[in-house]
Amino acid sequence: MLPDDAAAAVPRAASASFADYLGTHHPGLLPSNRTLGPGTASTDASHLAPHATTIVSLTFPGGVLMAGDRRATMGNVIASRHIEKVFAADRYSVLGIAGSAGIGLDLTRLFQVELEHYEKIEATLMSLDGKANRLAAMVRQNLPMAMQGLAVVPLFAGFDTDRHVGRLFSFDVTGGRYEEQEHHSVGSGSVFARGSLKKLWSPRLDEASAVRVAVEALYDAADDDSATGGPDAVRALWPVVYVVDGAGTRRIPDRDLETVAHTIIDARSSAGREA
Amino acid sequence: MTQQFYVSPEQLMKDRADFARKGIGRGRSVVVMSCRDGIALVAENPSPSLHKLGEIYDRIAFAAVGKYNEFESLRQAGVRYADVRGYSYAREDVTARGLASVYAQSLGAVFTAESKPFEVELVVAEVGHSQDADHLYRLTFDGSIADEPGFVVMGGAADSVVDALRNSWSADLSLPEAVRAAAQSLRREGAGTAVPADAEHHVPPALDPSLIEVAFLERDPDTLRGSRRAFRRIGGPELENLLQHGQDT
């Protein structure tokens, strides 16, 4: 006869999730278990911490690309000029964060460990849809903080190793997961970036021109949104750009981005437009 | 009412140790070697998916012999330990020494308190930035722990593999050379005790890549592959090439 708990171990093993394990055994370590204390639901904490701004992502044949500017703001103050908001999640996926920066960075770290943990326990990579679903669940867990003004909205992109295409996903604070086509952007400058992408994106971009399109979209966002930082030639700060294709995740080196940024700045200077 | 017979603690421990040794002795061998470019892990394992070697963390790997269900649950527990620790402190705060001592406590507690000891033997290997910083912690079923220099062999015919390796191992081996040396010595063992004393002249059959499982802990994964994770499984055509190359030279 099988003892009761021996059979119960089978359904328990269904989840190889690091976040679930933390929730059971070390609940204090989960970002979603941190609360603002006995504030009312109407407490607005959004002015307390820096906000990360614009992320753009676009697909091209054989892969997908994600880029983020380098600015974080607190109200009218620039909190950071160096912040990085786009990260490799694992070998075949990247994510970018917009919204409350500290919570976004915590979420990123947890998500990276979640994917690596699954890979080590199961000896195989999680499917791209599985990764997007896990990220959606983590965003959903942050809903109480989002109600108090500390929302974080990631953008997730990856290479689907079964279908051999790049795919991208956006999320809302309630854990909604939406697969986006062609291109997408999130954050305060996303409206302007999306307008720019609509004109610049084409289905036949190669990797180099996709990088140029992404940097130009961020330039347009920075042009009209005070919370988005443009390329900073004085401090030599360029956007963070990651490419994911069949070979894996790769960060575009700064010297390439410097060339791209200078090309865009020169083209716009010589065009001499005012608006 | 049944009468409990008195069994002396010495006898009790001896019985348990014999039981565990018997279980481990039935298994095939695993070799873990420290060499110039990292640590090579080689296991005799006909299954391509039920691994005896596993990744624990950035620079830490796990190798085991014995009962699969027991060492697999220990491996998963080790991955959880490492990931929780790395997440709550920092990645460089996860060390093989910490993990090995937790394993030792767990194995020791089960050996003395539970009705059956674990029938496993483990190695927790950590690759350092230089060869002196490599650690191979060997853990046995009773919770004893040793930091072994050079190489470790576990499993059924460990003694004959150790004898064979003693001649071929040196600290300057490259990873492919180490794998070939380990595979050669495992093959000696695989040929069984029937091989006559003139084993030196005996020509062993070609190495079959489908019967061994190989993994590397690379010393410098960042420059090699741009990754902080040192563990890499070697399989398929890469393993065939690696073993074939040894046959030709």
Short mmCIF file of C-alpha atoms in Angstrom, two decimals:
data_model
loop_
_atom_site.label_atom_id
_atom_site.label_comp_id
_atom_site.label_asym_id
_atom_site.label_seq_id
_atom_site.Cartn_x
_atom_site.Cartn_y
_atom_site.Cartn_z
CA MET A 1 0.00 0.00 0.00
CA LEU A 2 1.24 3.45 -0.90
CA PRO A 3 1.44 5.85 2.00
CA ASP A 4 -0.75 8.91 1.46
CA ASP A 5 2.03 11.44 1.28
CA ALA A 6 4.12 9.37 -1.14
CA ALA A 7 1.44 9.68 -3.80
CA ALA A 8 0.87 13.33 -2.92
CA ALA A 9 4.49 14.03 -3.86
CA VAL A 10 3.64 13.55 -7.54
CA PRO A 11 1.31 16.54 -7.98
CA ARG A 12 3.61 18.60 -5.75
CA ALA A 13 6.42 18.00 -8.24
CA ALA A 14 4.37 19.56 -11.06
CA SER A 15 5.78 22.97 -10.31
CA ALA A 16 9.50 23.42 -10.82
CA SER A 17 9.07 27.10 -10.13
CA PHE A 18 11.65 28.95 -8.08
CA ALA A 19 9.13 31.66 -7.20
CA ASP A 20 6.65 29.07 -5.88
CA TYR A 21 9.41 27.45 -3.85
CA LEU A 22 10.37 30.81 -2.36
CA GLY A 23 6.71 31.53 -1.62
CA THR A 24 6.40 28.30 0.37
CA HIS A 25 9.72 28.20 2.17
CA HIS A 26 11.11 31.74 2.22
CA PRO A 27 8.10 34.01 1.70
CA GLY A 28 9.99 37.05 2.96
CA LEU A 29 12.29 36.94 -0.06
CA LEU A 30 9.52 37.32 -2.66
CA PRO A 31 9.18 40.88 -3.96
CA SER A 32 5.39 40.49 -4.07
CA ASN A 33 5.27 39.87 -0.33
CA ARG A 34 6.66 43.29 0.44
CA THR A 35 3.89 45.71 1.14
CA LEU A 36 3.78 49.38 1.92
CA GLY A 37 2.43 48.63 5.37
CA PRO A 38 -0.83 49.85 6.82
CA GLY A 39 -1.48 52.49 4.18
CA THR A 40 -4.89 52.79 2.63
CA ALA A 41 -5.50 51.61 -0.89
CA SER A 42 -5.57 55.23 -1.96
CA THR A 43 -1.99 55.90 -0.78
CA ASP A 44 0.02 57.12 -3.73
CA ALA A 45 3.65 56.06 -3.41
CA SER A 46 4.62 56.76 -7.00
CA HIS A 47 6.68 59.83 -6.09
CA LEU A 48 8.87 57.83 -3.66
CA ALA A 49 11.00 55.90 -6.12
CA PRO A 50 12.57 56.40 -9.55
CA HIS A 51 10.61 55.55 -12.66
CA ALA A 52 12.05 53.77 -15.61
CA THR A 53 10.87 55.02 -18.95
CA THR A 54 10.80 53.92 -22.58
CA ILE A 55 11.44 50.44 -24.01
CA VAL A 56 11.01 49.55 -27.68
CA SER A 57 11.06 46.14 -29.28
CA LEU A 58 10.76 45.01 -32.89
CA THR A 59 10.99 41.80 -34.85
CA PHE A 60 13.06 41.20 -37.95
CA PRO A 61 13.40 38.06 -40.08
CA GLY A 62 15.15 35.47 -37.90
CA GLY A 63 15.03 37.32 -34.61
CA VAL A 64 13.84 40.08 -32.36
CA LEU A 65 15.47 43.13 -30.81
CA MET A 66 14.84 45.18 -27.68
CA ALA A 67 16.21 48.59 -26.77
CA GLY A 68 15.83 50.92 -23.81
CA ASP A 69 16.97 54.45 -23.05
CA ARG A 70 19.20 55.17 -20.04
CA ARG A 71 17.06 57.52 -17.97
CA ALA A 72 15.15 57.11 -14.69
CA THR A 73 13.15 60.02 -13.27
CA MET A 74 11.60 61.05 -9.96
CA GLY A 75 9.06 63.73 -10.71
CA ASN A 76 10.94 66.48 -12.55
CA VAL A 77 14.36 65.24 -11.40
CA ILE A 78 16.56 62.90 -13.44
CA ALA A 79 17.27 60.12 -10.93
CA SER A 80 19.74 58.29 -13.12
CA ARG A 81 21.38 58.75 -16.50
CA HIS A 82 23.05 55.34 -16.44
CA ILE A 83 20.28 52.94 -15.53
CA GLU A 84 19.95 49.82 -17.67
CA LYS A 85 16.41 48.61 -18.23
CA VAL A 86 16.84 45.86 -20.79
CA PHE A 87 18.24 42.49 -19.64
CA ALA A 88 18.92 39.05 -21.00
CA ALA A 89 16.44 36.77 -19.22
CA ASP A 90 18.18 33.62 -20.42
CA ARG A 91 19.86 32.32 -23.58
CA TYR A 92 16.88 32.94 -25.87
CA SER A 93 14.91 35.76 -24.30
CA VAL A 94 15.21 39.34 -23.09
CA LEU A 95 13.01 41.62 -21.06
CA GLY A 96 12.76 45.34 -20.55
CA ILE A 97 11.05 47.13 -17.67
CA ALA A 98 9.03 50.31 -17.53
CA GLY A 99 7.45 51.74 -14.41
CA SER A 100 8.76 51.65 -10.85
CA ALA A 101 12.45 50.95 -11.34
CA GLY A 102 13.30 49.19 -8.08
CA ILE A 103 10.38 46.79 -8.34
CA GLY A 104 11.18 46.17 -11.98
CA LEU A 105 14.79 45.30 -11.19
CA ASP A 106 13.66 42.90 -8.45
CA LEU A 107 11.19 41.30 -10.82
CA THR A 108 13.91 40.90 -13.44
CA ARG A 109 16.27 39.22 -11.00
CA LEU A 110 13.58 36.83 -9.82
CA PHE A 111 12.57 36.04 -13.39
CA GLN A 112 16.17 35.31 -14.42
CA VAL A 113 16.61 32.90 -11.51
CA GLU A 114 13.20 31.37 -12.28
CA LEU A 115 14.25 30.46 -15.83
CA GLU A 116 17.70 29.20 -14.85
CA HIS A 117 16.22 27.19 -11.98
CA TYR A 118 13.71 25.50 -14.28
CA GLU A 119 16.45 24.71 -16.76
CA LYS A 120 18.63 23.09 -14.09
CA ILE A 121 15.84 21.12 -12.42
CA GLU A 122 14.24 19.88 -15.65
CA ALA A 123 17.45 19.68 -17.73
CA THR A 124 15.67 21.48 -20.56
CA LEU A 125 14.77 25.07 -21.48
CA MET A 126 11.29 26.39 -20.76
CA SER A 127 9.17 27.08 -23.86
CA LEU A 128 8.80 30.71 -24.88
CA ASP A 129 5.08 30.69 -24.06
CA GLY A 130 5.88 29.15 -20.68
CA LYS A 131 8.31 31.98 -19.96
CA ALA A 132 5.75 34.62 -20.94
CA ASN A 133 3.13 32.97 -18.69
CA ARG A 134 5.52 32.88 -15.73
CA LEU A 135 6.34 36.55 -16.20
CA ALA A 136 2.62 37.39 -16.41
CA ALA A 137 2.04 35.60 -13.08
CA MET A 138 4.85 37.62 -11.47
CA VAL A 139 3.44 40.90 -12.76
CA ARG A 140 0.02 39.91 -11.43
CA GLN A 141 1.49 39.34 -7.97
CA ASN A 142 2.61 42.95 -7.93
CA LEU A 143 -0.95 44.22 -8.36
CA PRO A 144 -1.38 45.50 -4.75
CA MET A 145 1.74 47.66 -5.17
CA ALA A 146 0.55 48.78 -8.60
CA MET A 147 -2.68 50.02 -6.98
CA GLN A 148 -0.54 52.27 -4.80
CA GLY A 149 1.32 53.76 -7.71
CA LEU A 150 4.27 51.37 -7.92
CA ALA A 151 3.33 49.62 -11.14
CA VAL A 152 5.82 47.81 -13.29
CA VAL A 153 5.06 46.77 -16.87
CA PRO A 154 7.62 44.61 -18.62
CA LEU A 155 8.08 43.95 -22.30
CA PHE A 156 9.26 40.45 -23.10
CA ALA A 157 10.82 39.19 -26.33
CA GLY A 158 12.42 35.94 -27.30
CA PHE A 159 13.37 33.56 -30.03
CA ASP A 160 10.95 30.65 -30.36
CA THR A 161 13.28 27.69 -30.96
CA ASP A 162 10.40 25.52 -32.24
CA ARG A 163 8.97 27.95 -34.77
CA HIS A 164 12.30 29.72 -35.52
CA VAL A 165 10.84 33.21 -35.23
CA GLY A 166 11.27 36.11 -32.84
CA ARG A 167 8.14 36.89 -30.79
CA LEU A 168 7.26 39.64 -28.37
CA PHE A 169 4.79 39.98 -25.52
CA SER A 170 3.41 42.90 -23.56
CA PHE A 171 1.70 42.76 -20.17
CA ASP A 172 -0.65 44.79 -18.04
CA VAL A 173 -0.58 45.18 -14.25
CA THR A 174 -3.36 42.61 -13.78
CA GLY A 175 -1.23 39.91 -15.37
CA GLY A 176 -2.74 40.12 -18.83
CA ARG A 177 -0.40 38.78 -21.47
CA TYR A 178 -0.68 39.98 -25.05
CA GLU A 179 1.37 38.77 -27.96
CA GLU A 180 2.35 41.73 -30.13
CA GLN A 181 3.01 41.69 -33.86
CA GLU A 182 5.89 43.38 -35.65
CA HIS A 183 6.84 45.93 -32.97
CA HIS A 184 5.77 47.39 -29.64
CA SER A 185 6.88 49.84 -27.00
CA VAL A 186 6.09 50.56 -23.35
CA GLY A 187 6.80 53.38 -20.90
CA SER A 188 6.23 57.12 -20.80
CA GLY A 189 7.68 57.80 -24.25
CA SER A 190 6.02 54.80 -25.87
CA VAL A 191 3.40 56.84 -27.73
CA PHE A 192 6.05 58.77 -29.63
CA ALA A 193 8.25 55.72 -30.10
CA ARG A 194 5.35 53.75 -31.54
CA GLY A 195 4.56 56.49 -34.04
CA SER A 196 8.16 56.44 -35.12
CA LEU A 197 8.25 52.63 -35.40
CA LYS A 198 5.12 52.64 -37.56
CA LYS A 199 6.93 54.68 -40.18
CA LEU A 200 10.39 53.13 -39.89
CA TRP A 201 9.66 49.42 -39.41
CA SER A 202 9.43 47.18 -42.45
CA PRO A 203 9.23 43.39 -42.69
CA ARG A 204 12.55 43.21 -44.53
CA LEU A 205 14.86 44.80 -41.98
CA ASP A 206 18.18 43.15 -41.36
CA GLU A 207 19.80 43.21 -37.95
CA ALA A 208 21.87 46.36 -38.50
CA SER A 209 18.94 48.37 -39.83
CA ALA A 210 16.71 47.04 -37.03
CA VAL A 211 19.22 48.46 -34.53
CA ARG A 212 19.10 51.79 -36.33
CA VAL A 213 15.29 51.82 -36.33
CA ALA A 214 15.20 51.08 -32.57
CA VAL A 215 17.69 53.84 -31.73
CA GLU A 216 15.81 56.29 -33.94
CA ALA A 217 12.49 55.41 -32.27
CA LEU A 218 14.08 56.09 -28.86
CA TYR A 219 15.45 59.36 -30.23
CA ASP A 220 11.93 60.39 -31.26
CA ALA A 221 10.59 59.40 -27.84
CA ALA A 222 13.29 61.46 -26.11
CA ASP A 223 12.52 64.38 -28.40
CA ASP A 224 8.97 64.74 -27.10
CA ASP A 225 8.96 62.99 -23.71
CA SER A 226 10.98 64.70 -20.96
CA ALA A 227 11.33 61.43 -19.02
CA THR A 228 13.11 59.61 -21.84
CA GLY A 229 16.81 60.19 -22.36
CA GLY A 230 18.28 60.54 -25.84
CA PRO A 231 21.77 59.44 -26.84
CA ASP A 232 24.21 61.40 -24.66
CA ALA A 233 27.27 62.27 -26.76
CA VAL A 234 28.80 64.34 -23.93
CA ARG A 235 28.94 61.42 -21.48
CA ALA A 236 29.12 58.78 -24.24
CA LEU A 237 25.94 57.06 -23.04
CA TRP A 238 24.04 55.06 -25.64
CA PRO A 239 20.84 53.03 -25.40
CA VAL A 240 21.03 49.40 -24.25
CA VAL A 241 20.20 47.14 -27.19
CA TYR A 242 19.84 43.35 -27.12
CA VAL A 243 19.32 41.09 -30.14
CA VAL A 244 17.93 37.54 -29.85
CA ASP A 245 18.20 35.13 -32.75
CA GLY A 246 18.89 31.45 -33.31
CA ALA A 247 22.39 31.85 -31.88
CA GLY A 248 21.06 33.27 -28.62
CA THR A 249 21.03 36.60 -26.83
CA ARG A 250 23.62 39.22 -27.68
CA ARG A 251 24.17 42.76 -26.47
CA ILE A 252 25.07 45.24 -29.20
CA PRO A 253 28.45 46.76 -28.26
CA ASP A 254 28.61 50.46 -27.38
CA ARG A 255 30.93 51.34 -30.26
CA ASP A 256 28.30 50.18 -32.79
CA LEU A 257 25.60 52.15 -31.01
CA GLU A 258 27.83 55.22 -30.95
CA THR A 259 28.14 55.05 -34.75
CA VAL A 260 24.39 54.59 -35.16
CA ALA A 261 23.58 57.45 -32.78
CA HIS A 262 26.00 59.82 -34.51
CA THR A 263 24.54 58.93 -37.92
CA ILE A 264 21.06 59.81 -36.67
CA ILE A 265 22.18 63.05 -34.98
CA ASP A 266 24.09 64.13 -38.12
CA ALA A 267 21.17 63.33 -40.41
CA ARG A 268 18.79 65.35 -38.26
CA SER A 269 21.21 68.27 -37.92
CA SER A 270 21.68 68.53 -41.66
CA ALA A 271 17.92 68.22 -42.30
CA GLY A 272 17.56 71.37 -40.21
CA ARG A 273 13.94 70.81 -39.20
CA GLU A 274 12.54 72.85 -36.35
CA ALA A 275 9.70 70.66 -34.99
CA MET B 1 4.06 -7.54 23.59
CA THR B 2 7.14 -8.04 21.48
CA GLN B 3 10.57 -7.98 23.01
CA GLN B 4 13.16 -5.72 21.33
CA PHE B 5 16.48 -7.49 20.90
CA TYR B 6 19.53 -5.51 21.89
CA VAL B 7 21.75 -4.58 18.96
CA SER B 8 25.01 -2.83 19.76
CA PRO B 9 25.48 0.56 18.07
CA GLU B 10 28.65 -0.73 16.40
CA GLN B 11 26.76 -3.58 14.83
CA LEU B 12 23.90 -1.31 13.78
CA MET B 13 26.20 1.18 12.03
CA LYS B 14 28.20 -1.60 10.42
CA ASP B 15 25.05 -3.20 9.01
CA ARG B 16 23.87 0.08 7.59
CA ALA B 17 27.25 0.87 6.07
CA ASP B 18 27.44 -2.59 4.48
CA PHE B 19 23.96 -2.13 3.08
CA ALA B 20 24.80 1.24 1.55
CA ARG B 21 28.14 0.03 0.16
CA LYS B 22 26.46 -2.91 -1.50
CA GLY B 23 23.97 -0.62 -3.23
CA ILE B 24 26.67 1.78 -4.42
CA GLY B 25 28.97 -1.05 -5.53
CA ARG B 26 26.39 -2.25 -8.04
CA GLY B 27 26.47 1.09 -9.89
CA ARG B 28 28.73 2.09 -12.76
CA SER B 29 31.62 4.44 -12.13
CA VAL B 30 31.94 8.20 -12.36
CA VAL B 31 35.21 10.12 -12.72
CA VAL B 32 35.67 13.78 -11.80
CA MET B 33 39.06 15.28 -12.72
CA SER B 34 40.58 18.67 -12.18
CA CYS B 35 42.81 19.73 -15.07
CA ARG B 36 44.36 22.76 -16.75
CA ASP B 37 41.26 24.21 -18.43
CA GLY B 38 38.71 23.23 -15.82
CA ILE B 39 37.07 20.15 -14.39
CA ALA B 40 36.02 17.17 -16.51
CA LEU B 41 33.16 14.97 -15.35
CA VAL B 42 32.80 11.60 -17.04
CA ALA B 43 30.21 8.97 -16.15
CA GLU B 44 29.42 5.58 -17.53
CA ASN B 45 25.75 6.00 -18.29
CA PRO B 46 23.82 4.31 -21.10
CA SER B 47 20.83 6.63 -20.69
CA PRO B 48 20.96 9.92 -22.61
CA SER B 49 18.35 11.59 -20.40
CA LEU B 50 18.70 10.23 -16.87
CA HIS B 51 21.77 12.20 -15.94
CA LYS B 52 24.34 11.40 -13.29
CA LEU B 53 26.06 14.74 -13.80
CA GLY B 54 24.29 18.02 -13.24
CA GLU B 55 24.70 21.75 -12.97
CA ILE B 56 24.22 23.30 -9.55
CA TYR B 57 25.36 26.88 -10.02
CA ASP B 58 27.64 29.14 -12.04
CA ARG B 59 30.86 27.30 -11.17
CA ILE B 60 29.53 24.27 -9.30
CA ALA B 61 28.59 20.84 -10.63
CA PHE B 62 27.23 17.66 -9.12
CA ALA B 63 28.12 14.04 -9.88
CA ALA B 64 26.65 10.97 -8.25
CA VAL B 65 26.51 7.19 -8.23
CA GLY B 66 23.95 4.96 -6.58
CA LYS B 67 20.17 4.99 -6.61
CA TYR B 68 18.78 7.45 -9.16
CA ASN B 69 15.76 8.58 -7.14
CA GLU B 70 17.92 9.34 -4.11
CA PHE B 71 20.67 11.31 -5.80
CA GLU B 72 18.18 13.10 -8.08
CA SER B 73 16.29 14.42 -5.07
CA LEU B 74 19.60 15.48 -3.50
CA ARG B 75 20.59 17.23 -6.75
CA GLN B 76 17.32 19.14 -6.90
CA ALA B 77 17.66 20.10 -3.26
CA GLY B 78 21.17 21.37 -4.05
CA VAL B 79 19.91 23.48 -6.97
CA ARG B 80 17.25 25.00 -4.69
CA TYR B 81 19.79 25.69 -1.95
CA ALA B 82 22.15 27.39 -4.41
CA ASP B 83 19.46 29.43 -6.17
CA VAL B 84 17.89 30.66 -2.92
CA ARG B 85 21.28 31.59 -1.55
CA GLY B 86 22.39 33.31 -4.74
CA TYR B 87 19.10 35.18 -4.96
CA SER B 88 19.06 36.39 -1.37
CA TYR B 89 22.79 37.20 -1.09
CA ALA B 90 24.81 37.46 -4.31
CA ARG B 91 25.92 35.01 -6.95
CA GLU B 92 29.50 34.85 -5.69
CA ASP B 93 28.28 33.90 -2.20
CA VAL B 94 27.29 30.43 -3.38
CA THR B 95 30.20 28.10 -2.67
CA ALA B 96 30.74 24.38 -3.07
CA ARG B 97 31.98 24.25 0.52
CA GLY B 98 28.68 25.54 1.84
CA LEU B 99 26.68 23.13 -0.28
CA ALA B 100 28.91 20.16 0.54
CA SER B 101 28.57 20.75 4.27
CA VAL B 102 24.77 20.93 3.98
CA TYR B 103 24.81 17.68 2.03
CA ALA B 104 27.06 16.11 4.66
CA GLN B 105 24.63 17.05 7.42
CA SER B 106 21.69 15.66 5.51
CA LEU B 107 23.43 12.40 4.59
CA GLY B 108 24.70 12.00 8.15
CA ALA B 109 21.28 12.59 9.69
CA VAL B 110 19.64 10.06 7.39
CA PHE B 111 22.40 7.53 8.06
CA THR B 112 21.90 7.58 11.82
CA ALA B 113 18.22 8.34 12.21
CA GLU B 114 16.27 6.89 9.28
CA SER B 115 15.45 3.25 8.72
CA LYS B 116 17.60 3.09 5.59
CA PRO B 117 20.69 5.13 4.68
CA PHE B 118 21.04 6.83 1.28
CA GLU B 119 22.68 4.46 -1.19
CA VAL B 120 24.59 7.22 -2.94
CA GLU B 121 28.01 8.76 -3.20
CA LEU B 122 28.37 12.34 -4.42
CA VAL B 123 30.96 14.77 -5.66
CA VAL B 124 30.36 18.51 -5.46
CA ALA B 125 32.91 20.11 -7.79
CA GLU B 126 33.75 23.78 -7.98
CA VAL B 127 36.02 25.20 -10.66
CA GLY B 128 38.26 28.03 -9.48
CA HIS B 129 39.91 30.80 -11.47
CA SER B 130 43.20 28.96 -11.08
CA GLN B 131 43.80 25.27 -10.66
CA ASP B 132 44.75 25.54 -6.96
CA ALA B 133 41.31 26.97 -6.31
CA ASP B 134 39.49 23.91 -7.71
CA HIS B 135 37.58 21.90 -5.12
CA LEU B 136 36.32 18.35 -5.40
CA TYR B 137 34.26 17.51 -2.32
CA ARG B 138 33.49 13.85 -2.02
CA LEU B 139 30.53 12.86 0.15
CA THR B 140 29.72 9.33 1.20
CA PHE B 141 26.48 7.75 2.41
CA ASP B 142 27.32 8.30 6.11
CA GLY B 143 27.90 12.02 5.73
CA SER B 144 31.68 11.98 5.76
CA ILE B 145 33.25 14.60 3.55
CA ALA B 146 36.68 15.00 1.97
CA ASP B 147 38.24 17.67 -0.23
CA GLU B 148 40.16 15.53 -2.73
CA PRO B 149 43.05 16.82 -4.80
CA GLY B 150 43.37 15.91 -8.49
CA PHE B 151 40.63 13.45 -9.28
CA VAL B 152 37.87 11.39 -7.69
CA VAL B 153 36.45 8.07 -8.80
CA MET B 154 33.22 6.72 -7.36
CA GLY B 155 31.11 3.66 -7.95
CA GLY B 156 31.41 -0.07 -8.47
CA ALA B 157 34.94 -0.81 -9.61
CA ALA B 158 36.45 2.45 -8.39
CA ASP B 159 39.75 0.85 -7.38
CA SER B 160 40.62 -0.47 -10.83
CA VAL B 161 39.68 2.87 -12.41
CA VAL B 162 41.86 4.71 -9.90
CA ASP B 163 44.78 2.41 -10.78
CA ALA B 164 44.33 3.07 -14.47
CA LEU B 165 43.99 6.83 -13.99
CA ARG B 166 46.99 7.16 -11.75
CA ASN B 167 49.23 6.60 -14.78
CA SER B 168 47.40 8.85 -17.19
CA TRP B 169 46.34 11.77 -14.99
CA SER B 170 48.40 14.91 -14.68
CA ALA B 171 47.48 18.44 -13.74
CA ASP B 172 48.38 19.78 -17.23
CA LEU B 173 45.80 17.80 -19.18
CA SER B 174 43.41 19.73 -21.38
CA LEU B 175 39.72 18.96 -20.99
CA PRO B 176 39.52 16.66 -24.09
CA GLU B 177 42.64 14.80 -22.95
CA ALA B 178 41.15 14.38 -19.50
CA VAL B 179 37.93 13.00 -20.96
CA ARG B 180 39.87 10.52 -23.08
CA ALA B 181 41.95 9.41 -20.11
CA ALA B 182 38.83 8.99 -17.98
CA ALA B 183 36.97 7.15 -20.74
CA GLN B 184 39.94 4.81 -21.26
CA SER B 185 40.11 3.92 -17.59
CA LEU B 186 36.33 3.43 -17.38
CA ARG B 187 36.60 1.08 -20.34
CA ARG B 188 39.19 -1.00 -18.52
CA GLU B 189 36.71 -1.37 -15.78
CA GLY B 190 33.91 -2.06 -18.25
CA ALA B 191 35.93 -4.93 -19.71
CA GLY B 192 35.48 -6.54 -16.33
CA THR B 193 37.69 -8.60 -14.07
CA ALA B 194 37.99 -11.29 -16.73
CA VAL B 195 40.72 -9.24 -18.46
CA PRO B 196 43.98 -11.05 -17.83
CA ALA B 197 46.91 -9.55 -15.96
CA ASP B 198 48.52 -8.43 -19.22
CA ALA B 199 45.82 -5.76 -19.61
CA GLU B 200 48.49 -3.40 -20.90
CA HIS B 201 48.67 -5.37 -24.15
CA HIS B 202 45.01 -6.05 -24.34
CA VAL B 203 43.42 -3.88 -27.07
CA PRO B 204 40.10 -2.62 -25.73
CA PRO B 205 37.11 -2.16 -28.06
CA ALA B 206 36.41 1.27 -29.54
CA LEU B 207 34.93 3.77 -27.14
CA ASP B 208 31.21 4.04 -27.55
CA PRO B 209 30.05 7.64 -27.01
CA SER B 210 26.50 6.46 -26.38
CA LEU B 211 27.60 4.74 -23.19
CA ILE B 212 29.25 7.68 -21.50
CA GLU B 213 28.00 10.99 -20.23
CA VAL B 214 30.43 13.91 -20.28
CA ALA B 215 30.28 17.43 -18.90
CA PHE B 216 32.83 20.21 -18.41
CA LEU B 217 33.19 22.93 -15.85
CA GLU B 218 35.17 25.42 -17.91
CA ARG B 219 37.63 27.59 -16.05
CA ASP B 220 36.87 30.73 -18.04
CA PRO B 221 33.38 30.50 -19.58
CA ASP B 222 33.14 34.26 -19.92
CA THR B 223 35.87 34.56 -22.54
CA LEU B 224 35.01 31.21 -24.17
CA ARG B 225 31.26 31.65 -24.54
CA GLY B 226 30.35 34.98 -22.94
CA SER B 227 28.49 33.19 -20.17
CA ARG B 228 28.99 33.13 -16.42
CA ARG B 229 27.81 29.51 -16.30
CA ALA B 230 30.81 27.20 -16.43
CA PHE B 231 28.87 23.96 -16.77
CA ARG B 232 28.53 22.54 -20.26
CA ARG B 233 27.26 19.14 -21.37
CA ILE B 234 29.23 17.46 -24.13
CA GLY B 235 27.18 15.13 -26.28
CA GLY B 236 26.32 14.01 -29.78
CA PRO B 237 28.77 14.83 -32.57
CA GLU B 238 31.01 16.90 -30.28
CA LEU B 239 31.61 13.94 -27.98
CA GLU B 240 32.16 11.59 -30.92
CA ASN B 241 34.74 13.96 -32.37
CA LEU B 242 36.46 14.31 -29.06
CA LEU B 243 36.77 10.57 -28.52
CA GLN B 244 37.57 9.87 -32.18
CA HIS B 245 40.42 12.34 -32.11
CA GLY B 246 41.96 10.33 -29.30
CA GLN B 247 41.78 7.13 -31.35
CA ASP B 248 43.64 8.64 -34.28
CA THR B 249 46.57 10.08 -32.39
#
